């Protein structure tokens, strides 16, 4: 006897949506509207006071966006989700929902550059401080926890160095300290990894990347695990204490396993307003329909690229957790059995100049500041995405000037390799001249 | 709010309003393995519209001290103790699933204390699938998955929660898991399976009753719900279309509207 609830690939197509409630339209309609009629005065009051569910105004919620939220919640195994205008706003909202001024967070040092800046420069303006810990330094996470620490935040596979956090161990540390773990799972998507199944409490995504998949739309989301007991201690007044904004509502008491999402929406969307447009939500939904097939191809192409790069005379090093000599190989095998993703970092012989020559001479691979497009993308992080970091922060993120970050697309692998050959050939030329 | 019943600590949600003895009281009683959280889309409304509300966590559930009570009869008696403990003379009771059995027991044992009863997915008996019962008693999380599968209608399996962003099945599963599968769910399922007094209790109920049913409910089919209502003297039945057993959440708006009308008629607030 087994439950007949729908499985991953079916949810990717059907999750969150019933045609019978939408004029029979098979595809999800785009509700291009700002606001929704109330039945009467009583209904309006009940909606505003969270006595009843429903839509009021598209900054708070929208029926098309709702389909996306339920679909991603279902794919991640979460109790609830809240979609946002971008990945960055999802992260900001998560921290602002949890923290007050004077609070502290422990953060992996290998994060998307924008996230590093958020924790290093912007959140301190709100009185929220962060301690950065290298992703492989599991003990370091423990040591960094203070009395006022409200969460541990990280990316399972760090950006751009591809180093893994030991999530199971870090979850244990967080449990002991009674604080939640927030994982940015953009690089994995629920196809490769479901952080909530491994003890994380909140998942954030930049849906802009593999989830939407086609490089067309900005979007983010936060997903709640529903297992964290906010009421166990008095450490989380933002979740447990009566909230003036809703006549003394205690989110944790009333909403339990969805308290975080309810608070993030009721307070965060109301006051900060980073709402997702219905059109972009629809674009992401369309992308998610093919998540499994795309991820499979992304991952198989990535493995072929890892092999190609590892054997290339112009490549100094390759970082991808699928490599046997990678320090994270064993951990990746247990946590990421379906594949370690399509992000590869490699060092090019000849350093910064060779890197620049390579990037300027590939034609199929696009040079741009994104990852997780269906197309192959390359960038030189030290001069682009991570260029606002100082030397010390770069070092903490384990970034070198010869590093090229590659997001492997789903083109024919032969074409990607041929393109790289052109790039490497051009990169070798200045070196040959210099050696003379 | 936390208070004491029979020397044990009990938690109940008051629907976001302080408990007030002077207002008419409605007690909400959750289903097997669940907790007060399931009632949030009913309780806040009543609490802000003239009623005192207690969405209780049964002993051993949610934030109430254990152990879980092992029979429906004890649970029915315990609800009467709750009414006494908060210093009130009478209450209306609203139950879901197993909570309906508890409501009927209480209303039949203590007719003077109960003004009206609302049932959501109420049947006269809830015989358990033996395999599910065994899984629950072993504390196997698969029991929760099976329960969530059967409990939900189309909205649970596809989507469309009344509260944007919430996911029916995962939320329901979390409530049970958080409340500890082994101690609560297994005991509850056994209590349901053992309970044979439903139709007898129904005959003794003197107060007005309503049974709100879902036409896609696989746990309490409409036929069973109507059979029960036939045994209660002053009873009515409402069937909600396209709705499974989690009526209070799947069709929160419709079930609240029905309940509002029923309680306002039979136990009016000022
Ligand atoms: C891992 C990761 N997290 C967050 C972000 C930020 O997301 P967005 O660009 O959608 O704001 C990005 C990319 O930009 C990212 O790669």
PDB file of N, CA and C and ligand atoms in Angstrom, chain A residues 86-88 91 112 115 155 159 184 186-187 206 208-209 218-219 371, ligand 1:
ATOM      1  N   UNK A  86      12.763  38.583  -7.561  1.00  0.00           N
ATOM      2  CA  UNK A  86      14.094  38.100  -7.923  1.00  0.00           C
ATOM      3  C   UNK A  86      14.616  37.213  -6.800  1.00  0.00           C
ATOM      4  N   UNK A  87      15.707  36.525  -7.062  1.00  0.00           N
ATOM      5  CA  UNK A  87      16.328  35.719  -6.019  1.00  0.00           C
ATOM      6  C   UNK A  87      16.803  36.588  -4.869  1.00  0.00           C
ATOM      7  N   UNK A  88      17.367  37.757  -5.189  1.00  0.00           N
ATOM      8  CA  UNK A  88      17.880  38.628  -4.142  1.00  0.00           C
ATOM      9  C   UNK A  88      16.773  39.076  -3.198  1.00  0.00           C
ATOM     10  N   UNK A  91      15.966  36.383  -0.717  1.00  0.00           N
ATOM     11  CA  UNK A  91      16.946  36.272   0.372  1.00  0.00           C
ATOM     12  C   UNK A  91      16.753  37.418   1.371  1.00  0.00           C
ATOM     13  N   UNK A 112      26.858  33.546  -4.081  1.00  0.00           N
ATOM     14  CA  UNK A 112      26.698  34.473  -5.198  1.00  0.00           C
ATOM     15  C   UNK A 112      27.152  35.865  -4.728  1.00  0.00           C
ATOM     16  N   UNK A 115      24.763  38.206  -3.031  1.00  0.00           N
ATOM     17  CA  UNK A 115      24.384  37.791  -1.682  1.00  0.00           C
ATOM     18  C   UNK A 115      25.472  38.172  -0.686  1.00  0.00           C
ATOM     19  N   UNK A 155      24.886  28.204   0.465  1.00  0.00           N
ATOM     20  CA  UNK A 155      24.560  27.484  -0.767  1.00  0.00           C
ATOM     21  C   UNK A 155      25.234  26.128  -0.645  1.00  0.00           C
ATOM     22  N   UNK A 159      29.389  29.260  -4.670  1.00  0.00           N
ATOM     23  CA  UNK A 159      29.481  30.028  -5.908  1.00  0.00           C
ATOM     24  C   UNK A 159      30.648  30.994  -5.756  1.00  0.00           C
ATOM     25  N   UNK A 184      20.218  28.401  -0.019  1.00  0.00           N
ATOM     26  CA  UNK A 184      19.978  28.901  -1.374  1.00  0.00           C
ATOM     27  C   UNK A 184      20.257  27.731  -2.319  1.00  0.00           C
ATOM     28  N   UNK A 186      19.492  27.433  -5.562  1.00  0.00           N
ATOM     29  CA  UNK A 186      19.416  27.843  -6.971  1.00  0.00           C
ATOM     30  C   UNK A 186      20.155  26.881  -7.901  1.00  0.00           C
ATOM     31  N   UNK A 187      21.371  26.510  -7.513  1.00  0.00           N
ATOM     32  CA  UNK A 187      22.218  25.678  -8.381  1.00  0.00           C
ATOM     33  C   UNK A 187      21.728  24.244  -8.492  1.00  0.00           C
ATOM     34  N   UNK A 206      16.894  31.576  -6.633  1.00  0.00           N
ATOM     35  CA  UNK A 206      16.754  32.474  -7.757  1.00  0.00           C
ATOM     36  C   UNK A 206      16.139  31.614  -8.854  1.00  0.00           C
ATOM     37  N   UNK A 208      15.262  32.635 -11.543  1.00  0.00           N
ATOM     38  CA  UNK A 208      15.829  33.188 -12.772  1.00  0.00           C
ATOM     39  C   UNK A 208      16.694  32.167 -13.506  1.00  0.00           C
ATOM     40  N   UNK A 209      17.266  31.238 -12.759  1.00  0.00           N
ATOM     41  CA  UNK A 209      18.293  30.332 -13.279  1.00  0.00           C
ATOM     42  C   UNK A 209      17.656  29.048 -13.834  1.00  0.00           C
ATOM     43  N   UNK A 218      13.242  37.226 -14.565  1.00  0.00           N
ATOM     44  CA  UNK A 218      13.723  37.314 -13.192  1.00  0.00           C
ATOM     45  C   UNK A 218      12.633  36.787 -12.255  1.00  0.00           C
ATOM     46  N   UNK A 219      13.038  36.019 -11.255  1.00  0.00           N
ATOM     47  CA  UNK A 219      12.079  35.549 -10.251  1.00  0.00           C
ATOM     48  C   UNK A 219      12.817  34.897  -9.095  1.00  0.00           C
ATOM     49  N   UNK A 371      23.680  32.515 -14.825  1.00  0.00           N
ATOM     50  CA  UNK A 371      23.958  31.075 -14.863  1.00  0.00           C
ATOM     51  C   UNK A 371      22.615  30.379 -15.082  1.00  0.00           C
TER      52      UNK A 371
HETATM   53  C1  LIG C   1      23.051  31.202  -6.128  1.00  0.00           C
HETATM   54  C2  LIG C   1      22.372  32.477  -6.431  1.00  0.00           C
HETATM   55  N1  LIG C   1      21.555  33.014  -5.498  1.00  0.00           N
HETATM   56  C3  LIG C   1      20.910  34.160  -5.727  1.00  0.00           C
HETATM   57  C4  LIG C   1      21.061  34.856  -6.911  1.00  0.00           C
HETATM   58  C5  LIG C   1      20.311  36.119  -7.089  1.00  0.00           C
HETATM   59  O1  LIG C   1      19.156  35.904  -7.835  1.00  0.00           O
HETATM   60  P1  LIG C   1      18.499  36.983  -8.801  1.00  0.00           P
HETATM   61  O2  LIG C   1      19.523  37.349  -9.817  1.00  0.00           O
HETATM   62  O3  LIG C   1      17.319  36.286  -9.354  1.00  0.00           O
HETATM   63  O4  LIG C   1      18.131  38.166  -7.948  1.00  0.00           O
HETATM   64  C6  LIG C   1      21.899  34.315  -7.904  1.00  0.00           C
HETATM   65  C7  LIG C   1      22.119  34.935  -9.206  1.00  0.00           C
HETATM   66  O5  LIG C   1      22.071  35.986  -9.574  1.00  0.00           O
HETATM   67  C8  LIG C   1      22.565  33.106  -7.649  1.00  0.00           C
HETATM   68  O6  LIG C   1      23.367  32.565  -8.569  1.00  0.00           O
END
